Coordinates of C-alpha atoms in Angstrom, one line a residue:
F1 CA 3.6 -0.5 13.5
I2 CA 3.8 0.8 10.0
V3 CA 1.7 -0.8 7.1
L4 CA 2.9 -0.8 3.1
S5 CA 1.5 -0.9 0.0
G6 CA 4.6 -3.0 -1.9
V7 CA 6.7 -1.6 -4.5
N8 CA 5.3 -1.0 -7.7
E9 CA 6.2 -1.6 -11.1
K10 CA 7.5 2.0 -11.1
G11 CA 8.8 2.0 -7.6
V12 CA 6.4 3.6 -5.3
V13 CA 5.5 2.6 -2.1
E14 CA 2.4 4.3 -0.3
L15 CA 2.6 4.4 3.3
R16 CA -1.2 2.8 4.6
R17 CA -0.4 3.6 8.4
L18 CA 1.5 4.3 11.1
A19 CA 0.6 3.8 14.6
L20 CA 2.3 5.0 17.8
E21 CA 1.6 3.7 21.3
T22 CA 2.4 6.6 23.3
P23 CA 2.0 9.0 20.6
G24 CA 4.5 12.6 21.5
K25 CA 7.2 11.0 22.9
G26 CA 9.1 11.4 20.0
Q27 CA 9.7 7.8 18.9
G28 CA 7.9 9.0 15.9
A29 CA 11.3 10.7 14.2
D30 CA 13.1 7.8 15.0
L31 CA 10.4 5.8 13.5
L32 CA 10.3 7.5 10.7
R33 CA 14.3 8.2 9.6
E34 CA 14.0 4.1 9.9
L35 CA 10.7 4.1 6.9
V36 CA 12.9 6.2 5.0
C37 CA 15.7 3.7 5.2
Y38 CA 13.7 1.1 4.6
V39 CA 12.5 2.0 1.9
F40 CA 14.9 4.1 -0.5
D41 CA 17.2 1.1 0.7
D42 CA 16.4 -2.3 0.9
L43 CA 13.1 -1.8 -1.0
E44 CA 14.9 0.3 -3.8
A45 CA 11.9 1.9 -3.7
H46 CA 11.7 5.5 -5.7
R47 CA 8.9 7.7 -4.3
L48 CA 7.8 7.1 -0.9
W49 CA 4.0 9.0 0.0
F50 CA 1.1 8.6 2.1
D51 CA -2.6 11.2 3.1
V52 CA -3.2 12.3 6.6
A53 CA -6.3 13.8 8.1
A54 CA -5.6 17.6 7.0
D55 CA -6.4 18.8 10.1
N56 CA -3.8 16.3 11.8
V57 CA -1.5 19.6 12.7
R58 CA 0.9 17.5 15.5
A59 CA 1.3 14.2 12.5
R60 CA 1.4 17.1 9.6
R61 CA 4.5 18.2 12.0
A62 CA 6.3 15.5 11.8
Y63 CA 6.1 14.4 8.7
E64 CA 7.1 18.1 7.2
R65 CA 11.0 17.7 9.8
A66 CA 11.3 14.2 8.6
G67 CA 11.6 15.5 5.1
F68 CA 7.8 14.8 3.3
K69 CA 7.3 17.6 1.2
Y70 CA 3.1 18.5 1.2
E71 CA 1.9 18.3 -2.7
G72 CA -1.6 19.6 -2.5
T73 CA -5.2 18.4 -0.8
L74 CA -7.8 16.4 -2.0
R75 CA -11.2 18.2 -0.6
Q76 CA -13.7 16.7 1.7
H77 CA -11.9 13.1 0.2
W78 CA -12.6 10.5 3.6
L79 CA -15.8 10.4 5.0
R80 CA -15.2 10.1 9.0
R81 CA -16.8 7.4 11.0
S82 CA -18.2 10.5 13.3
G83 CA -20.3 11.5 9.7
D84 CA -18.2 14.6 8.0
H85 CA -16.1 14.3 5.4
A86 CA -12.8 15.3 6.1
D87 CA -9.9 16.4 3.9
L88 CA -6.7 14.2 3.3
A89 CA -2.9 16.7 2.7
L90 CA -0.9 14.6 0.4
Y91 CA 3.0 14.1 1.4
G92 CA 5.3 12.2 -0.8
M93 CA 9.5 11.6 -0.4
L94 CA 11.8 11.1 -3.8
R95 CA 15.0 9.0 -3.4
D96 CA 16.8 11.7 -4.0
E97 CA 15.3 14.5 -1.4
R98 CA 16.1 12.2 1.7

């Protein structure tokens, strides 16, 4: 499933959550392609962005293969349930980059 934060007045959509029933089976690439089409074609957004735990290497590789650009890191930004602070990597895509 995917959870988006709607298009704001600047045409920006935030990907809030993406979850697969069975990660690592190649379904993510298809889902990301569909997401990009939906956001830019149906919603007519200008920009799609999200954050991901910086140490989630598999997800980061998938996002980069899908054409998303690494935009920076929010250091020790997310307090995990375990009590440690994690860095969040920011990724984005503009309509003309797809």
